[in-house]
Amino acid sequence: MLTFKNINTLTVLLLIGVLICDFFILLLPALFYVMLAVVWLFFTVVGSFNIRWSYHLKVYNKRNVITEKKVVITFDDGPSNKYTLEVLSLLKKYNATATFFCIGKNIEQYPEIVKRIDAEGHIIGNHSYSHSDFFGFYGARKVIGEIKKTDELIKNNIDKKVKFFRPPFGVTNPSIAKAVKKTEHLTIGWNIRSLDTVIKDDKAILNRITKRIAPGAIILLHDSHERILPVLEQLLIFLQNNNYQTISLETLLNHKEYA
Ligand SMILES: [Zn+2]
């Protein structure tokens, strides 16, 4: 499997091989060492930015064993005072369930929305406290601090200890792997990235999602921008017309969502 650990082991073995060759057999050009470093860097950068690789830690991105038409809808970056309540209304209208990966600082601002998400039967997950652009550069101690602070904010509002964590931007690294191991969270990714905060056209976002829909999928959306409302409604209609059911992460992964 293509993991950080395996790539490191392979790189060390190749380095030993190159060194042996260099010292005892024939002098190798420095380019061999540079190439080794470039290949290591390539896999590590791509693996860190691609949560679906589970490169640094075990990440739950979908569940292949599910054969019935069931999918999980997830929302990141809320709660938002502009869109989250309308998202909840749409979910109710179409009898759907979802998981909301909330940012700690937004929970502080809109605690009532967090309570409402919980009261309406949806799941809440941890999406860090700051969602800083530099989160990927934080050391393990700082990541643990962010996770714990957000856990506490959620607990203060809904009296539940969350188990699911989604790293900001889906970026993983050794610090995040160490932190999550310590805080005992399950790291949740996705296998359908809607790019709803990037693509400006509702139809294009919807097409991107619907052509990838399959049993056991985890769909990534954001309840933090205006396009979410038309996109979500069309998605819920699509799921209904195609006999898909939305289920919770707990059901999909067979793991308790709260400790
Ligand atoms: Zn996010």
CSV table of C-alpha atoms and ligand atoms in Angstrom, one decimal:
chain,number,residue,atom,x,y,z
A,1,MET,CA,0.0,0.0,0.0
A,2,LEU,CA,1.1,3.5,-0.8
A,3,THR,CA,1.6,5.0,2.7
A,4,PHE,CA,4.1,7.4,4.3
A,5,LYS,CA,5.6,4.5,6.3
A,6,ASN,CA,6.0,2.3,3.2
A,7,ILE,CA,7.5,5.1,1.1
A,8,ASN,CA,10.0,5.9,3.9
A,9,THR,CA,11.0,2.2,4.2
A,10,LEU,CA,11.4,1.8,0.5
A,11,THR,CA,13.4,5.1,0.2
A,12,VAL,CA,15.8,3.9,3.0
A,13,LEU,CA,16.3,0.5,1.4
A,14,LEU,CA,17.0,2.1,-2.0
A,15,LEU,CA,19.3,4.6,-0.4
A,16,ILE,CA,21.3,1.7,1.3
A,17,GLY,CA,21.4,0.0,-2.1
A,18,VAL,CA,22.7,3.1,-3.9
A,19,LEU,CA,25.3,3.7,-1.1
A,20,ILE,CA,26.5,0.1,-1.3
A,21,CYS,CA,26.8,0.4,-5.1
A,22,ASP,CA,28.4,3.8,-4.8
A,23,PHE,CA,31.1,2.7,-2.3
A,24,PHE,CA,31.8,-0.8,-3.4
A,25,ILE,CA,30.8,-1.3,-7.0
A,26,LEU,CA,30.9,1.9,-9.1
A,27,LEU,CA,30.8,5.6,-8.4
A,28,LEU,CA,27.3,6.9,-9.0
A,29,PRO,CA,26.5,10.4,-10.1
A,30,ALA,CA,24.8,12.6,-7.4
A,31,LEU,CA,21.7,12.6,-9.6
A,32,PHE,CA,20.8,9.2,-8.2
A,33,TYR,CA,20.4,10.8,-4.7
A,34,VAL,CA,18.5,13.8,-6.1
A,35,MET,CA,16.1,11.5,-7.9
A,36,LEU,CA,15.5,9.5,-4.8
A,37,ALA,CA,14.7,12.7,-2.8
A,38,VAL,CA,12.4,14.0,-5.6
A,39,VAL,CA,10.4,10.7,-5.8
A,40,TRP,CA,10.1,10.7,-2.0
A,41,LEU,CA,8.9,14.3,-2.0
A,42,PHE,CA,6.5,13.8,-4.8
A,43,PHE,CA,4.7,10.9,-3.1
A,44,THR,CA,4.7,12.7,0.2
A,45,VAL,CA,3.3,15.9,-1.1
A,46,VAL,CA,0.6,14.2,-3.2
A,47,GLY,CA,-0.3,11.8,-0.3
A,48,SER,CA,-0.6,14.7,2.1
A,49,PHE,CA,-3.0,16.6,-0.1
A,50,ASN,CA,-5.0,13.6,-1.1
A,51,ILE,CA,-7.0,12.4,1.8
A,52,ARG,CA,-8.3,9.4,-0.2
A,53,TRP,CA,-4.8,7.8,-0.2
A,54,SER,CA,-4.9,7.3,3.6
A,55,TYR,CA,-1.2,8.2,3.3
A,56,HIS,CA,-0.4,9.3,6.8
A,57,LEU,CA,-3.2,7.6,8.8
A,58,LYS,CA,-6.3,5.5,8.4
A,59,VAL,CA,-9.0,7.7,6.8
A,60,TYR,CA,-12.6,6.5,6.1
A,61,ASN,CA,-13.4,7.7,2.6
A,62,LYS,CA,-16.3,5.4,1.6
A,63,ARG,CA,-17.4,1.8,2.4
A,64,ASN,CA,-17.1,-0.7,-0.4
A,65,VAL,CA,-19.1,-3.5,1.4
A,66,ILE,CA,-22.3,-1.5,1.2
A,67,THR,CA,-24.3,-2.7,-1.8
A,68,GLU,CA,-27.6,-1.1,-1.1
A,69,LYS,CA,-28.2,2.4,-2.5
A,70,LYS,CA,-27.1,4.3,0.6
A,71,VAL,CA,-24.8,7.3,0.8
A,72,VAL,CA,-23.6,9.8,3.4
A,73,ILE,CA,-23.9,13.5,3.0
A,74,THR,CA,-21.4,15.7,4.9
A,75,PHE,CA,-21.1,19.4,5.3
A,76,ASP,CA,-17.9,21.2,6.2
A,77,ASP,CA,-17.0,24.7,7.5
A,78,GLY,CA,-20.3,25.6,9.3
A,79,PRO,CA,-22.2,26.4,11.3
A,80,SER,CA,-23.1,29.4,9.2
A,81,ASN,CA,-25.8,31.9,10.2
A,82,LYS,CA,-26.6,32.4,6.5
A,83,TYR,CA,-27.1,28.9,5.2
A,84,THR,CA,-27.1,26.2,7.8
A,85,LEU,CA,-30.7,26.7,8.9
A,86,GLU,CA,-31.9,26.5,5.3
A,87,VAL,CA,-29.8,23.4,4.8
A,88,LEU,CA,-31.6,21.8,7.8
A,89,SER,CA,-35.0,22.8,6.3
A,90,LEU,CA,-34.1,21.1,3.0
A,91,LEU,CA,-32.9,17.9,4.7
A,92,LYS,CA,-36.2,17.8,6.6
A,93,LYS,CA,-38.2,18.4,3.5
A,94,TYR,CA,-36.6,15.5,1.7
A,95,ASN,CA,-36.3,13.3,4.9
A,96,ALA,CA,-32.5,13.1,4.6
A,97,THR,CA,-29.8,12.9,7.2
A,98,ALA,CA,-26.3,14.4,7.2
A,99,THR,CA,-23.1,15.0,9.2
A,100,PHE,CA,-21.9,18.5,9.9
A,101,PHE,CA,-18.1,18.9,10.4
A,102,CYS,CA,-18.2,22.2,12.4
A,103,ILE,CA,-15.4,24.6,13.0
A,104,GLY,CA,-14.9,25.5,16.6
A,105,LYS,CA,-14.7,29.3,16.2
A,106,ASN,CA,-18.1,29.2,14.3
A,107,ILE,CA,-19.6,27.0,17.1
A,108,GLU,CA,-18.6,29.8,19.5
A,109,GLN,CA,-20.5,32.3,17.3
A,110,TYR,CA,-23.6,30.2,16.6
A,111,PRO,CA,-24.1,27.7,19.4
A,112,GLU,CA,-27.9,27.7,18.8
A,113,ILE,CA,-27.4,26.4,15.3
A,114,VAL,CA,-25.2,23.5,16.6
A,115,LYS,CA,-28.0,22.6,19.1
A,116,ARG,CA,-30.5,22.7,16.3
A,117,ILE,CA,-28.4,20.4,14.0
A,118,ASP,CA,-28.3,17.9,16.9
A,119,ALA,CA,-32.0,18.3,17.8
A,120,GLU,CA,-33.0,17.5,14.2
A,121,GLY,CA,-31.1,14.2,14.4
A,122,HIS,CA,-28.0,15.0,12.4
A,123,ILE,CA,-24.5,14.2,13.4
A,124,ILE,CA,-21.8,16.7,14.4
A,125,GLY,CA,-18.1,16.2,13.7
A,126,ASN,CA,-15.0,18.1,14.6
A,127,HIS,CA,-13.4,20.2,11.8
A,128,SER,CA,-10.7,21.9,14.0
A,129,TYR,CA,-11.0,25.2,15.9
A,130,SER,CA,-9.5,27.7,13.6
A,131,HIS,CA,-9.5,26.0,10.2
A,132,SER,CA,-6.3,28.0,9.7
A,133,ASP,CA,-4.6,28.1,6.2
A,134,PHE,CA,-1.5,27.0,8.1
A,135,PHE,CA,-3.1,24.0,9.9
A,136,GLY,CA,-1.0,21.6,7.8
A,137,PHE,CA,2.1,23.2,9.3
A,138,TYR,CA,1.0,22.9,13.0
A,139,GLY,CA,2.9,20.5,15.3
A,140,ALA,CA,1.0,17.7,17.0
A,141,ARG,CA,0.6,19.6,20.2
A,142,LYS,CA,-1.2,22.5,18.5
A,143,VAL,CA,-3.4,20.1,16.5
A,144,ILE,CA,-4.4,18.3,19.7
A,145,GLY,CA,-5.2,21.7,21.2
A,146,GLU,CA,-7.5,22.6,18.3
A,147,ILE,CA,-9.3,19.2,18.3
A,148,LYS,CA,-9.8,19.2,22.1
A,149,LYS,CA,-11.1,22.8,22.1
A,150,THR,CA,-13.6,22.1,19.5
A,151,ASP,CA,-14.7,18.8,21.2
A,152,GLU,CA,-15.3,20.8,24.3
A,153,LEU,CA,-17.4,23.4,22.5
A,154,ILE,CA,-19.5,20.7,21.0
A,155,LYS,CA,-19.9,18.9,24.4
A,156,ASN,CA,-20.9,22.2,26.1
A,157,ASN,CA,-23.7,22.6,23.5
A,158,ILE,CA,-25.0,19.1,22.9
A,159,ASP,CA,-23.5,17.2,25.8
A,160,LYS,CA,-21.9,14.6,23.5
A,161,LYS,CA,-18.3,13.7,22.9
A,162,VAL,CA,-17.6,13.5,19.2
A,163,LYS,CA,-15.6,10.7,17.6
A,164,PHE,CA,-15.4,11.9,14.0
A,165,PHE,CA,-12.7,14.4,12.9
A,166,ARG,CA,-12.1,15.8,9.4
A,167,PRO,CA,-8.9,17.7,8.9
A,168,PRO,CA,-9.2,21.2,7.3
A,169,PHE,CA,-8.7,21.0,3.5
A,170,GLY,CA,-8.4,17.2,3.8
A,171,VAL,CA,-4.7,17.7,4.3
A,172,THR,CA,-2.9,15.1,6.5
A,173,ASN,CA,0.6,14.8,7.8
A,174,PRO,CA,2.5,13.1,10.6
A,175,SER,CA,1.5,15.7,13.2
A,176,ILE,CA,-2.2,15.2,12.4
A,177,ALA,CA,-1.7,11.4,12.5
A,178,LYS,CA,-0.1,11.6,15.9
A,179,ALA,CA,-2.8,14.0,17.2
A,180,VAL,CA,-5.7,11.9,16.1
A,181,LYS,CA,-4.1,8.8,17.6
A,182,LYS,CA,-3.8,10.7,20.9
A,183,THR,CA,-7.4,12.1,20.9
A,184,GLU,CA,-8.8,8.8,19.7
A,185,HIS,CA,-10.9,10.3,16.8
A,186,LEU,CA,-11.8,8.5,13.6
A,187,THR,CA,-10.6,10.5,10.6
A,188,ILE,CA,-13.2,11.0,8.0
A,189,GLY,CA,-12.5,11.9,4.4
A,190,TRP,CA,-14.8,11.6,1.3
A,191,ASN,CA,-14.8,9.9,-2.1
A,192,ILE,CA,-17.0,12.5,-3.8
A,193,ARG,CA,-15.5,16.0,-3.7
A,194,SER,CA,-18.2,18.4,-5.0
A,195,LEU,CA,-15.8,21.3,-5.4
A,196,ASP,CA,-18.8,23.4,-4.5
A,197,THR,CA,-16.7,26.2,-3.1
A,198,VAL,CA,-14.6,26.3,-6.3
A,199,ILE,CA,-17.0,25.7,-9.3
A,200,LYS,CA,-19.3,28.7,-9.8
A,201,ASP,CA,-22.0,26.8,-11.8
A,202,ASP,CA,-24.7,24.9,-9.8
A,203,LYS,CA,-25.3,22.4,-12.6
A,204,ALA,CA,-21.6,21.6,-13.0
A,205,ILE,CA,-21.3,20.9,-9.3
A,206,LEU,CA,-24.4,18.7,-9.4
A,207,ASN,CA,-23.1,16.8,-12.4
A,208,ARG,CA,-19.8,16.2,-10.8
A,209,ILE,CA,-21.5,14.7,-7.8
A,210,THR,CA,-24.2,12.6,-9.5
A,211,LYS,CA,-22.0,11.0,-12.0
A,212,ARG,CA,-19.9,9.6,-9.1
A,213,ILE,CA,-22.8,8.5,-6.9
A,214,ALA,CA,-22.5,4.8,-5.9
A,215,PRO,CA,-23.5,2.8,-2.8
A,216,GLY,CA,-21.3,3.6,0.3
A,217,ALA,CA,-20.2,7.0,-1.0
A,218,ILE,CA,-19.3,9.9,1.3
A,219,ILE,CA,-20.1,13.2,-0.4
A,220,LEU,CA,-18.3,16.4,0.6
A,221,LEU,CA,-20.4,19.7,0.6
A,222,HIS,CA,-20.0,23.0,2.4
A,223,ASP,CA,-22.9,24.8,4.2
A,224,SER,CA,-20.9,28.0,4.1
A,225,HIS,CA,-21.7,29.4,0.6
A,226,GLU,CA,-24.8,30.5,-1.3
A,227,ARG,CA,-24.7,27.8,-4.0
A,228,ILE,CA,-25.2,25.1,-1.4
A,229,LEU,CA,-29.0,25.6,-1.3
A,230,PRO,CA,-29.9,25.0,-5.0
A,231,VAL,CA,-27.2,22.3,-5.3
A,232,LEU,CA,-28.4,20.4,-2.2
A,233,GLU,CA,-32.0,20.6,-3.2
A,234,GLN,CA,-31.2,19.2,-6.7
A,235,LEU,CA,-29.0,16.5,-5.2
A,236,LEU,CA,-31.7,15.4,-2.8
A,237,ILE,CA,-34.2,15.2,-5.7
A,238,PHE,CA,-31.7,13.2,-7.7
A,239,LEU,CA,-31.2,10.8,-4.7
A,240,GLN,CA,-34.9,10.4,-4.2
A,241,ASN,CA,-35.6,9.8,-8.0
A,242,ASN,CA,-32.8,7.2,-8.1
A,243,ASN,CA,-34.0,5.4,-4.9
A,244,TYR,CA,-30.9,6.4,-2.9
A,245,GLN,CA,-31.2,6.7,0.9
A,246,THR,CA,-29.0,9.0,3.0
A,247,ILE,CA,-27.6,7.3,6.1
A,248,SER,CA,-25.4,8.5,9.0
A,249,LEU,CA,-21.7,7.9,9.2
A,250,GLU,CA,-22.3,5.6,12.2
A,251,THR,CA,-24.4,3.3,10.0
A,252,LEU,CA,-22.0,3.5,7.1
A,253,LEU,CA,-18.9,2.8,9.0
A,254,ASN,CA,-20.4,0.7,11.8
A,255,HIS,CA,-18.6,3.0,14.3
A,256,LYS,CA,-20.2,5.0,17.1
A,257,GLU,CA,-20.4,8.7,16.2
A,258,TYR,CA,-20.3,9.8,19.8
A,259,ALA,CA,-18.2,8.3,22.7
B,1,ZN,ZN,-13.0,22.9,5.7
